[in-house]
Amino acid sequence: MTDHWEPPLPAMPAPPPERAWRRLPVPPGYEAQWRRLVDAALEVGMGPDSLVEEGMDPIAAARGWKPATVALYSKVARYGGIALPVVRTPEPDPQTLELRPLSQIRTEDPEHLRTVAWCALALGWPGTVGQFRSLRRDQVHPTARRVVVRTDDGEWSVPGALTAWHAWESCRGHFPALADSPWVLPALRRGPGRNSAVGAQLSTQALQVTFAKHAVRTAQHLRMTAPPSRQDWAEALAVQYLTLSYDSYRRLALAGGAEPVAPRGAVRAKRSAARAAREAAEGSRS
C-alpha cells in the first residue's frame, strides 16, 4: 500500500475508483470524514486521480456542499495524501445573527423540545455536532439559575437554558425509552440501521438534518407571527435561517462571545468578532 496518492504511469490506465481509494491510508483522526469523502466521490465515479484532475466541484455539485464543507473535505483529502490545492475556509456570513428565536419553545412536540434544548445549550456550550452527539445527561447539571456542562475538557456555565432543558427533560420522562436513555439528544424513532432504536445515540447526519429542519420551521414561524412593525426584521432573519446549518450556528455563537469548547472554528470566530468590532467602531466615528 502506498502512503500517498500517485498518478498512474502514462501507459497504464488508472485503477477502478473503488480499488484506488482502498490503496490510500485513512488519515488518523479523520476516519468518519474520510469515509464520507470516499462515498461522495464514488457516487460520481471519481477516484483519487479524477479528484486531482477535476477538483472538488463535481462532488460539491452532486452533494450540494457549501464552501465551508468543500474546504473541510479538501483538507481531509490532503491529509490522505491527495494533492488538492488549499481552499480557504470562508468566514461566517453573516458575521452576527440573532440566535435566540431558535432556543425558544413553541410547541410540546418532542423533536422540537429536543432541538430547542440543543440550541439553548449551544449558546453557552458551543460544541461540535460530534460533541453533542456524545454528550451524556450525567454531564449536564441544572442549578437554580443556569445549566452547567461538565466534560473531561472543563466546566461551562450556560445561562438562559434552564427553561428549554427542563421542558425537554419533562417531555422525555413520559416515554420510558427516552427516560432511560443516557444521551442528551437521543433518537426519537427507529431508523433504517440495524442497531437503531428509540433512545439510542443519533448519527451526525441525523442531527444535522434535525437542526436544518428546526431552522426552517423557525423561519416560517417568524414570518407568520411577527407584528407589522417587526415584519422587515422577521423577514431578514427568516431568510438567514432558511439556509442556516448547525456549524454556522456554532460559529456565530462563538463570534458572539461564547467560550470555545473545541478548537474547530474558534480562530475564525475570533477573527469575525474582531472584524465586527472594528466595523462597529468605524461606523460610530463616521
PDB file of C-alpha atoms in Angstrom:
ATOM      1  CA  MET A   1       0.000   0.000   0.000  1.00  0.00           C
ATOM      2  CA  THR A   2       1.324   3.450  -0.874  1.00  0.00           C
ATOM      3  CA  ASP A   3       1.338   6.193   1.729  1.00  0.00           C
ATOM      4  CA  HIS A   4       0.110   8.868  -0.652  1.00  0.00           C
ATOM      5  CA  TRP A   5      -1.700   9.206  -3.953  1.00  0.00           C
ATOM      6  CA  GLU A   6       0.388   8.739  -7.073  1.00  0.00           C
ATOM      7  CA  PRO A   7      -0.833   9.365 -10.637  1.00  0.00           C
ATOM      8  CA  PRO A   8      -0.900   6.357 -12.980  1.00  0.00           C
ATOM      9  CA  LEU A   9       2.002   5.873 -15.368  1.00  0.00           C
ATOM     10  CA  PRO A  10       1.327   7.343 -18.838  1.00  0.00           C
ATOM     11  CA  ALA A  11       0.979   3.921 -20.454  1.00  0.00           C
ATOM     12  CA  MET A  12      -1.111   2.443 -17.649  1.00  0.00           C
ATOM     13  CA  PRO A  13      -4.822   3.053 -17.108  1.00  0.00           C
ATOM     14  CA  ALA A  14      -5.964   4.256 -13.723  1.00  0.00           C
ATOM     15  CA  PRO A  15      -7.367   1.517 -11.458  1.00  0.00           C
ATOM     16  CA  PRO A  16     -11.112   1.430 -10.809  1.00  0.00           C
ATOM     17  CA  PRO A  17     -12.113   4.198  -8.373  1.00  0.00           C
ATOM     18  CA  GLU A  18     -13.099   1.862  -5.539  1.00  0.00           C
ATOM     19  CA  ARG A  19      -9.814  -0.043  -5.711  1.00  0.00           C
ATOM     20  CA  ALA A  20      -7.835   3.203  -5.972  1.00  0.00           C
ATOM     21  CA  TRP A  21      -9.435   4.573  -2.792  1.00  0.00           C
ATOM     22  CA  ARG A  22      -8.694   1.351  -0.905  1.00  0.00           C
ATOM     23  CA  ARG A  23      -4.990   1.794  -1.652  1.00  0.00           C
ATOM     24  CA  LEU A  24      -4.823   5.031   0.347  1.00  0.00           C
ATOM     25  CA  PRO A  25      -4.319   5.133   4.112  1.00  0.00           C
ATOM     26  CA  VAL A  26      -7.060   6.691   6.204  1.00  0.00           C
ATOM     27  CA  PRO A  27      -5.768   9.891   7.891  1.00  0.00           C
ATOM     28  CA  PRO A  28      -5.739   9.335  11.682  1.00  0.00           C
ATOM     29  CA  GLY A  29      -8.463  11.238  13.484  1.00  0.00           C
ATOM     30  CA  TYR A  30     -10.478  11.812  10.304  1.00  0.00           C
ATOM     31  CA  GLU A  31     -11.870   8.324   9.740  1.00  0.00           C
ATOM     32  CA  ALA A  32     -15.523   9.409   9.537  1.00  0.00           C
ATOM     33  CA  GLN A  33     -14.810  12.390   7.263  1.00  0.00           C
ATOM     34  CA  TRP A  34     -12.598  10.252   5.013  1.00  0.00           C
ATOM     35  CA  ARG A  35     -15.348   7.656   4.660  1.00  0.00           C
ATOM     36  CA  ARG A  36     -17.872  10.333   3.698  1.00  0.00           C
ATOM     37  CA  LEU A  37     -15.428  11.830   1.181  1.00  0.00           C
ATOM     38  CA  VAL A  38     -14.831   8.438  -0.437  1.00  0.00           C
ATOM     39  CA  ASP A  39     -18.572   7.675  -0.559  1.00  0.00           C
ATOM     40  CA  ALA A  40     -19.283  11.040  -2.168  1.00  0.00           C
ATOM     41  CA  ALA A  41     -16.501  10.567  -4.725  1.00  0.00           C
ATOM     42  CA  LEU A  42     -17.673   7.060  -5.639  1.00  0.00           C
ATOM     43  CA  GLU A  43     -21.209   8.345  -6.140  1.00  0.00           C
ATOM     44  CA  VAL A  44     -19.968  10.399  -9.091  1.00  0.00           C
ATOM     45  CA  GLY A  45     -17.478   7.764 -10.222  1.00  0.00           C
ATOM     46  CA  MET A  46     -14.356   9.621  -9.128  1.00  0.00           C
ATOM     47  CA  GLY A  47     -11.137   8.042  -7.915  1.00  0.00           C
ATOM     48  CA  PRO A  48      -8.176   9.923  -6.402  1.00  0.00           C
ATOM     49  CA  ASP A  49      -6.729  10.693  -9.833  1.00  0.00           C
ATOM     50  CA  SER A  50     -10.026  12.199 -11.039  1.00  0.00           C
ATOM     51  CA  LEU A  51     -10.238  14.237  -7.856  1.00  0.00           C
ATOM     52  CA  VAL A  52      -6.837  15.766  -8.554  1.00  0.00           C
ATOM     53  CA  GLU A  53      -7.697  16.464 -12.205  1.00  0.00           C
ATOM     54  CA  GLU A  54     -11.212  17.843 -11.718  1.00  0.00           C
ATOM     55  CA  GLY A  55     -11.126  19.124  -8.150  1.00  0.00           C
ATOM     56  CA  MET A  56     -13.994  19.044  -5.666  1.00  0.00           C
ATOM     57  CA  ASP A  57     -16.558  20.771  -7.915  1.00  0.00           C
ATOM     58  CA  PRO A  58     -18.311  17.597  -9.235  1.00  0.00           C
ATOM     59  CA  ILE A  59     -18.713  16.204  -5.711  1.00  0.00           C
ATOM     60  CA  ALA A  60     -19.833  19.550  -4.270  1.00  0.00           C
ATOM     61  CA  ALA A  61     -22.438  19.923  -7.029  1.00  0.00           C
ATOM     62  CA  ALA A  62     -23.765  16.375  -6.538  1.00  0.00           C
ATOM     63  CA  ARG A  63     -23.979  16.676  -2.743  1.00  0.00           C
ATOM     64  CA  GLY A  64     -24.931  20.349  -2.553  1.00  0.00           C
ATOM     65  CA  TRP A  65     -21.930  21.114  -0.353  1.00  0.00           C
ATOM     66  CA  LYS A  66     -21.396  24.672   0.790  1.00  0.00           C
ATOM     67  CA  PRO A  67     -17.960  26.374   0.579  1.00  0.00           C
ATOM     68  CA  ALA A  68     -17.146  25.573   4.218  1.00  0.00           C
ATOM     69  CA  THR A  69     -17.878  21.884   3.621  1.00  0.00           C
ATOM     70  CA  VAL A  70     -15.747  21.864   0.460  1.00  0.00           C
ATOM     71  CA  ALA A  71     -12.886  23.418   2.435  1.00  0.00           C
ATOM     72  CA  LEU A  72     -13.203  20.744   5.147  1.00  0.00           C
ATOM     73  CA  TYR A  73     -13.150  17.774   2.766  1.00  0.00           C
ATOM     74  CA  SER A  74     -10.365  19.292   0.682  1.00  0.00           C
ATOM     75  CA  LYS A  75      -8.305  19.365   3.866  1.00  0.00           C
ATOM     76  CA  VAL A  76      -9.236  15.754   4.655  1.00  0.00           C
ATOM     77  CA  ALA A  77      -8.198  14.720   1.121  1.00  0.00           C
ATOM     78  CA  ARG A  78      -4.810  16.407   1.562  1.00  0.00           C
ATOM     79  CA  TYR A  79      -4.335  14.633   4.897  1.00  0.00           C
ATOM     80  CA  GLY A  80      -4.870  11.390   2.980  1.00  0.00           C
ATOM     81  CA  GLY A  81      -2.101  12.258   0.531  1.00  0.00           C
ATOM     82  CA  ILE A  82      -4.192  13.652  -2.362  1.00  0.00           C
ATOM     83  CA  ALA A  83      -2.595  16.738  -3.882  1.00  0.00           C
ATOM     84  CA  LEU A  84      -5.504  19.173  -3.823  1.00  0.00           C
ATOM     85  CA  PRO A  85      -4.992  22.938  -3.637  1.00  0.00           C
ATOM     86  CA  VAL A  86      -5.597  24.651  -0.299  1.00  0.00           C
ATOM     87  CA  VAL A  87      -9.146  26.004  -0.063  1.00  0.00           C
ATOM     88  CA  ARG A  88      -9.611  28.799   2.451  1.00  0.00           C
ATOM     89  CA  THR A  89     -12.475  28.217   4.842  1.00  0.00           C
ATOM     90  CA  PRO A  90     -14.940  31.100   4.433  1.00  0.00           C
ATOM     91  CA  GLU A  91     -15.688  33.345   7.347  1.00  0.00           C
ATOM     92  CA  PRO A  92     -19.177  33.151   8.901  1.00  0.00           C
ATOM     93  CA  ASP A  93     -21.651  35.084   6.774  1.00  0.00           C
ATOM     94  CA  PRO A  94     -23.373  36.965   8.255  1.00  0.00           C
ATOM     95  CA  GLN A  95     -20.836  37.745  10.982  1.00  0.00           C
ATOM     96  CA  THR A  96     -23.554  38.263  13.603  1.00  0.00           C
ATOM     97  CA  LEU A  97     -27.104  36.936  13.773  1.00  0.00           C
ATOM     98  CA  GLU A  98     -29.909  36.878  16.336  1.00  0.00           C
ATOM     99  CA  LEU A  99     -29.966  33.250  17.504  1.00  0.00           C
ATOM    100  CA  ARG A 100     -32.382  33.347  20.459  1.00  0.00           C
ATOM    101  CA  PRO A 101     -35.545  32.503  18.444  1.00  0.00           C
ATOM    102  CA  LEU A 102     -34.029  29.076  17.766  1.00  0.00           C
ATOM    103  CA  SER A 103     -33.861  28.381  21.513  1.00  0.00           C
ATOM    104  CA  GLN A 104     -37.456  29.400  22.296  1.00  0.00           C
ATOM    105  CA  ILE A 105     -40.224  26.856  22.907  1.00  0.00           C
ATOM    106  CA  ARG A 106     -43.198  26.968  20.532  1.00  0.00           C
ATOM    107  CA  THR A 107     -44.837  23.524  20.825  1.00  0.00           C
ATOM    108  CA  GLU A 108     -44.779  20.419  23.022  1.00  0.00           C
ATOM    109  CA  ASP A 109     -43.562  18.210  20.174  1.00  0.00           C
ATOM    110  CA  PRO A 110     -40.648  16.049  21.428  1.00  0.00           C
ATOM    111  CA  GLU A 111     -38.473  16.714  18.381  1.00  0.00           C
ATOM    112  CA  HIS A 112     -38.999  20.451  18.778  1.00  0.00           C
ATOM    113  CA  LEU A 113     -38.193  20.376  22.513  1.00  0.00           C
ATOM    114  CA  ARG A 114     -35.077  18.267  21.940  1.00  0.00           C
ATOM    115  CA  THR A 115     -33.736  20.695  19.329  1.00  0.00           C
ATOM    116  CA  VAL A 116     -34.631  23.773  21.375  1.00  0.00           C
ATOM    117  CA  ALA A 117     -32.698  22.331  24.327  1.00  0.00           C
ATOM    118  CA  TRP A 118     -29.759  21.660  21.994  1.00  0.00           C
ATOM    119  CA  CYS A 119     -29.810  25.229  20.649  1.00  0.00           C
ATOM    120  CA  ALA A 120     -30.117  26.728  24.140  1.00  0.00           C
ATOM    121  CA  LEU A 121     -27.154  24.707  25.435  1.00  0.00           C
ATOM    122  CA  ALA A 122     -25.076  25.532  22.351  1.00  0.00           C
ATOM    123  CA  LEU A 123     -25.322  29.274  23.035  1.00  0.00           C
ATOM    124  CA  GLY A 124     -23.153  28.727  26.104  1.00  0.00           C
ATOM    125  CA  TRP A 125     -21.544  25.365  25.294  1.00  0.00           C
ATOM    126  CA  PRO A 126     -20.913  25.609  21.526  1.00  0.00           C
ATOM    127  CA  GLY A 127     -19.804  22.024  20.974  1.00  0.00           C
ATOM    128  CA  THR A 128     -19.476  20.440  17.556  1.00  0.00           C
ATOM    129  CA  VAL A 129     -22.170  18.096  16.245  1.00  0.00           C
ATOM    130  CA  GLY A 130     -19.987  15.167  17.264  1.00  0.00           C
ATOM    131  CA  GLN A 131     -19.592  16.505  20.797  1.00  0.00           C
ATOM    132  CA  PHE A 132     -23.347  16.999  21.194  1.00  0.00           C
ATOM    133  CA  ARG A 133     -23.938  13.544  19.744  1.00  0.00           C
ATOM    134  CA  SER A 134     -21.769  12.098  22.529  1.00  0.00           C
ATOM    135  CA  LEU A 135     -22.987  14.394  25.326  1.00  0.00           C
ATOM    136  CA  ARG A 136     -24.497  12.420  28.197  1.00  0.00           C
ATOM    137  CA  ARG A 137     -27.208  13.536  30.590  1.00  0.00           C
ATOM    138  CA  ASP A 138     -24.928  12.996  33.579  1.00  0.00           C
ATOM    139  CA  GLN A 139     -22.669  15.715  32.145  1.00  0.00           C
ATOM    140  CA  VAL A 140     -25.466  18.339  32.255  1.00  0.00           C
ATOM    141  CA  HIS A 141     -26.353  19.769  35.673  1.00  0.00           C
ATOM    142  CA  PRO A 142     -29.196  22.280  36.067  1.00  0.00           C
ATOM    143  CA  THR A 143     -28.880  24.661  39.022  1.00  0.00           C
ATOM    144  CA  ALA A 144     -31.276  27.309  40.303  1.00  0.00           C
ATOM    145  CA  ARG A 145     -30.106  29.906  37.767  1.00  0.00           C
ATOM    146  CA  ARG A 146     -28.329  28.157  34.923  1.00  0.00           C
ATOM    147  CA  VAL A 147     -27.232  24.879  33.388  1.00  0.00           C
ATOM    148  CA  VAL A 148     -23.690  23.648  33.956  1.00  0.00           C
ATOM    149  CA  VAL A 149     -21.998  21.343  31.448  1.00  0.00           C
ATOM    150  CA  ARG A 150     -19.069  19.316  32.783  1.00  0.00           C
ATOM    151  CA  THR A 151     -16.869  17.243  30.492  1.00  0.00           C
ATOM    152  CA  ASP A 152     -13.314  15.921  30.587  1.00  0.00           C
ATOM    153  CA  ASP A 153     -12.231  19.212  28.992  1.00  0.00           C
ATOM    154  CA  GLY A 154     -13.677  21.501  31.659  1.00  0.00           C
ATOM    155  CA  GLU A 155     -16.818  23.141  33.005  1.00  0.00           C
ATOM    156  CA  TRP A 156     -19.105  25.591  31.204  1.00  0.00           C
ATOM    157  CA  SER A 157     -21.891  27.677  32.702  1.00  0.00           C
ATOM    158  CA  VAL A 158     -24.852  28.159  30.358  1.00  0.00           C
ATOM    159  CA  PRO A 159     -27.290  30.924  31.329  1.00  0.00           C
ATOM    160  CA  GLY A 160     -30.707  31.104  29.720  1.00  0.00           C
ATOM    161  CA  ALA A 161     -31.059  27.374  29.031  1.00  0.00           C
ATOM    162  CA  LEU A 162     -32.991  26.252  32.120  1.00  0.00           C
ATOM    163  CA  THR A 163     -36.487  26.547  30.627  1.00  0.00           C
ATOM    164  CA  ALA A 164     -35.591  24.618  27.487  1.00  0.00           C
ATOM    165  CA  TRP A 165     -33.702  21.952  29.450  1.00  0.00           C
ATOM    166  CA  HIS A 166     -36.496  21.332  31.973  1.00  0.00           C
ATOM    167  CA  ALA A 167     -39.132  21.237  29.199  1.00  0.00           C
ATOM    168  CA  TRP A 168     -37.152  18.585  27.313  1.00  0.00           C
ATOM    169  CA  GLU A 169     -36.450  16.544  30.453  1.00  0.00           C
ATOM    170  CA  SER A 170     -40.133  16.671  31.421  1.00  0.00           C
ATOM    171  CA  CYS A 171     -41.191  15.570  27.937  1.00  0.00           C
ATOM    172  CA  ARG A 172     -38.824  12.616  27.766  1.00  0.00           C
ATOM    173  CA  GLY A 173     -39.974  11.478  31.185  1.00  0.00           C
ATOM    174  CA  HIS A 174     -43.289  10.431  29.592  1.00  0.00           C
ATOM    175  CA  PHE A 175     -41.547   7.864  27.359  1.00  0.00           C
ATOM    176  CA  PRO A 176     -39.639   5.027  29.111  1.00  0.00           C
ATOM    177  CA  ALA A 177     -37.102   4.541  26.284  1.00  0.00           C
ATOM    178  CA  LEU A 178     -36.247   8.251  26.345  1.00  0.00           C
ATOM    179  CA  ALA A 179     -36.304   8.479  30.130  1.00  0.00           C
ATOM    180  CA  ASP A 180     -33.784   5.634  30.366  1.00  0.00           C
ATOM    181  CA  SER A 181     -31.511   6.906  27.592  1.00  0.00           C
ATOM    182  CA  PRO A 182     -28.124   8.274  28.736  1.00  0.00           C
ATOM    183  CA  TRP A 183     -27.864  10.687  25.777  1.00  0.00           C
ATOM    184  CA  VAL A 184     -28.834  14.338  25.840  1.00  0.00           C
ATOM    185  CA  LEU A 185     -30.048  14.107  22.220  1.00  0.00           C
ATOM    186  CA  PRO A 186     -31.409  10.552  21.799  1.00  0.00           C
ATOM    187  CA  ALA A 187     -33.215   9.106  18.781  1.00  0.00           C
ATOM    188  CA  LEU A 188     -36.981   9.571  18.924  1.00  0.00           C
ATOM    189  CA  ARG A 189     -37.820   6.790  16.478  1.00  0.00           C
ATOM    190  CA  ARG A 190     -36.266   3.746  14.891  1.00  0.00           C
ATOM    191  CA  GLY A 191     -34.198   4.372  11.799  1.00  0.00           C
ATOM    192  CA  PRO A 192     -33.115   2.105   8.951  1.00  0.00           C
ATOM    193  CA  GLY A 193     -29.952   0.975  10.735  1.00  0.00           C
ATOM    194  CA  ARG A 194     -29.726  -2.480  12.304  1.00  0.00           C
ATOM    195  CA  ASN A 195     -28.844  -1.079  15.733  1.00  0.00           C
ATOM    196  CA  SER A 196     -31.281   1.823  15.596  1.00  0.00           C
ATOM    197  CA  ALA A 197     -33.712   2.156  18.479  1.00  0.00           C
ATOM    198  CA  VAL A 198     -35.689   4.788  20.352  1.00  0.00           C
ATOM    199  CA  GLY A 199     -33.327   6.346  22.883  1.00  0.00           C
ATOM    200  CA  ALA A 200     -30.185   5.261  21.015  1.00  0.00           C
ATOM    201  CA  GLN A 201     -27.361   7.583  20.019  1.00  0.00           C
ATOM    202  CA  LEU A 202     -28.218   9.668  16.955  1.00  0.00           C
ATOM    203  CA  SER A 203     -25.943   9.828  13.921  1.00  0.00           C
ATOM    204  CA  THR A 204     -24.122  13.015  12.966  1.00  0.00           C
ATOM    205  CA  GLN A 205     -26.134  13.261   9.754  1.00  0.00           C
ATOM    206  CA  ALA A 206     -29.443  12.881  11.612  1.00  0.00           C
ATOM    207  CA  LEU A 207     -28.501  15.719  13.953  1.00  0.00           C
ATOM    208  CA  GLN A 208     -27.523  17.986  11.066  1.00  0.00           C
ATOM    209  CA  VAL A 209     -30.828  17.303   9.323  1.00  0.00           C
ATOM    210  CA  THR A 210     -32.737  17.868  12.567  1.00  0.00           C
ATOM    211  CA  PHE A 211     -31.141  21.280  13.068  1.00  0.00           C
ATOM    212  CA  ALA A 212     -31.790  22.347   9.467  1.00  0.00           C
ATOM    213  CA  LYS A 213     -35.486  21.385   9.781  1.00  0.00           C
ATOM    214  CA  HIS A 214     -35.753  23.330  13.042  1.00  0.00           C
ATOM    215  CA  ALA A 215     -34.175  26.430  11.475  1.00  0.00           C
ATOM    216  CA  VAL A 216     -36.607  26.329   8.528  1.00  0.00           C
ATOM    217  CA  ARG A 217     -39.617  25.895  10.807  1.00  0.00           C
ATOM    218  CA  THR A 218     -38.426  28.762  12.986  1.00  0.00           C
ATOM    219  CA  ALA A 219     -38.137  30.933   9.877  1.00  0.00           C
ATOM    220  CA  GLN A 220     -41.731  30.085   8.941  1.00  0.00           C
ATOM    221  CA  HIS A 221     -42.910  30.864  12.473  1.00  0.00           C
ATOM    222  CA  LEU A 222     -41.182  34.259  12.433  1.00  0.00           C
ATOM    223  CA  ARG A 223     -42.838  35.204   9.159  1.00  0.00           C
ATOM    224  CA  MET A 224     -46.283  34.163  10.367  1.00  0.00           C
ATOM    225  CA  THR A 225     -46.214  35.732  13.842  1.00  0.00           C
ATOM    226  CA  ALA A 226     -44.209  38.941  13.556  1.00  0.00           C
ATOM    227  CA  PRO A 227     -46.268  42.113  14.164  1.00  0.00           C
ATOM    228  CA  PRO A 228     -46.392  44.670  11.321  1.00  0.00           C
ATOM    229  CA  SER A 229     -43.731  46.818  12.972  1.00  0.00           C
ATOM    230  CA  ARG A 230     -41.326  43.850  13.024  1.00  0.00           C
ATOM    231  CA  GLN A 231     -42.058  42.368   9.596  1.00  0.00           C
ATOM    232  CA  ASP A 232     -38.835  43.606   7.998  1.00  0.00           C
ATOM    233  CA  TRP A 233     -36.765  42.274  10.895  1.00  0.00           C
ATOM    234  CA  ALA A 234     -38.542  38.913  10.831  1.00  0.00           C
ATOM    235  CA  GLU A 235     -38.170  38.546   7.070  1.00  0.00           C
ATOM    236  CA  ALA A 236     -34.446  39.335   7.129  1.00  0.00           C
ATOM    237  CA  LEU A 237     -33.892  36.841   9.951  1.00  0.00           C
ATOM    238  CA  ALA A 238     -36.044  34.189   8.283  1.00  0.00           C
ATOM    239  CA  VAL A 239     -34.005  34.412   5.080  1.00  0.00           C
ATOM    240  CA  GLN A 240     -30.838  33.625   7.048  1.00  0.00           C
ATOM    241  CA  TYR A 241     -32.494  30.776   8.957  1.00  0.00           C
ATOM    242  CA  LEU A 242     -33.626  29.037   5.774  1.00  0.00           C
ATOM    243  CA  THR A 243     -30.038  28.053   4.938  1.00  0.00           C
ATOM    244  CA  LEU A 244     -28.555  28.002   8.447  1.00  0.00           C
ATOM    245  CA  SER A 245     -26.549  24.903   9.405  1.00  0.00           C
ATOM    246  CA  TYR A 246     -25.560  23.918  12.922  1.00  0.00           C
ATOM    247  CA  ASP A 247     -21.902  24.520  12.071  1.00  0.00           C
ATOM    248  CA  SER A 248     -22.748  28.135  11.202  1.00  0.00           C
ATOM    249  CA  TYR A 249     -24.918  28.450  14.323  1.00  0.00           C
ATOM    250  CA  ARG A 250     -21.991  27.297  16.421  1.00  0.00           C
ATOM    251  CA  ARG A 251     -19.558  29.711  14.768  1.00  0.00           C
ATOM    252  CA  LEU A 252     -21.983  32.579  15.289  1.00  0.00           C
ATOM    253  CA  ALA A 253     -22.303  31.653  18.970  1.00  0.00           C
ATOM    254  CA  LEU A 254     -18.510  31.686  19.238  1.00  0.00           C
ATOM    255  CA  ALA A 255     -18.341  35.031  17.426  1.00  0.00           C
ATOM    256  CA  GLY A 256     -20.910  36.336  19.914  1.00  0.00           C
ATOM    257  CA  GLY A 257     -18.579  35.621  22.813  1.00  0.00           C
ATOM    258  CA  ALA A 258     -19.293  32.023  23.848  1.00  0.00           C
ATOM    259  CA  GLU A 259     -16.273  30.281  25.334  1.00  0.00           C
ATOM    260  CA  PRO A 260     -14.783  27.738  22.879  1.00  0.00           C
ATOM    261  CA  VAL A 261     -15.393  24.072  23.601  1.00  0.00           C
ATOM    262  CA  ALA A 262     -13.222  22.710  20.767  1.00  0.00           C
ATOM    263  CA  PRO A 263     -10.501  24.302  18.602  1.00  0.00           C
ATOM    264  CA  ARG A 264     -12.505  23.883  15.395  1.00  0.00           C
ATOM    265  CA  GLY A 265     -13.954  27.226  14.321  1.00  0.00           C
ATOM    266  CA  ALA A 266     -12.657  29.153  17.319  1.00  0.00           C
ATOM    267  CA  VAL A 267      -9.950  31.053  15.438  1.00  0.00           C
ATOM    268  CA  ARG A 268     -12.323  32.081  12.660  1.00  0.00           C
ATOM    269  CA  ALA A 269     -14.899  33.148  15.230  1.00  0.00           C
ATOM    270  CA  LYS A 270     -12.361  35.369  16.992  1.00  0.00           C
ATOM    271  CA  ARG A 271     -11.377  36.963  13.681  1.00  0.00           C
ATOM    272  CA  SER A 272     -15.041  37.519  12.876  1.00  0.00           C
ATOM    273  CA  ALA A 273     -15.736  39.093  16.270  1.00  0.00           C
ATOM    274  CA  ALA A 274     -12.704  41.381  15.963  1.00  0.00           C
ATOM    275  CA  ARG A 275     -13.720  42.440  12.453  1.00  0.00           C
ATOM    276  CA  ALA A 276     -17.292  43.144  13.581  1.00  0.00           C
ATOM    277  CA  ALA A 277     -15.957  45.286  16.448  1.00  0.00           C
ATOM    278  CA  ARG A 278     -13.728  47.250  14.053  1.00  0.00           C
ATOM    279  CA  GLU A 279     -16.601  47.850  11.666  1.00  0.00           C
ATOM    280  CA  ALA A 280     -18.827  48.999  14.526  1.00  0.00           C
ATOM    281  CA  ALA A 281     -16.117  51.393  15.734  1.00  0.00           C
ATOM    282  CA  GLU A 282     -15.611  52.785  12.228  1.00  0.00           C
ATOM    283  CA  GLY A 283     -19.366  53.228  11.845  1.00  0.00           C
ATOM    284  CA  SER A 284     -19.615  55.169  15.105  1.00  0.00           C
ATOM    285  CA  ARG A 285     -16.799  57.531  14.003  1.00  0.00           C
ATOM    286  CA  SER A 286     -18.320  58.257  10.595  1.00  0.00           C
TER     287      SER A 286
END
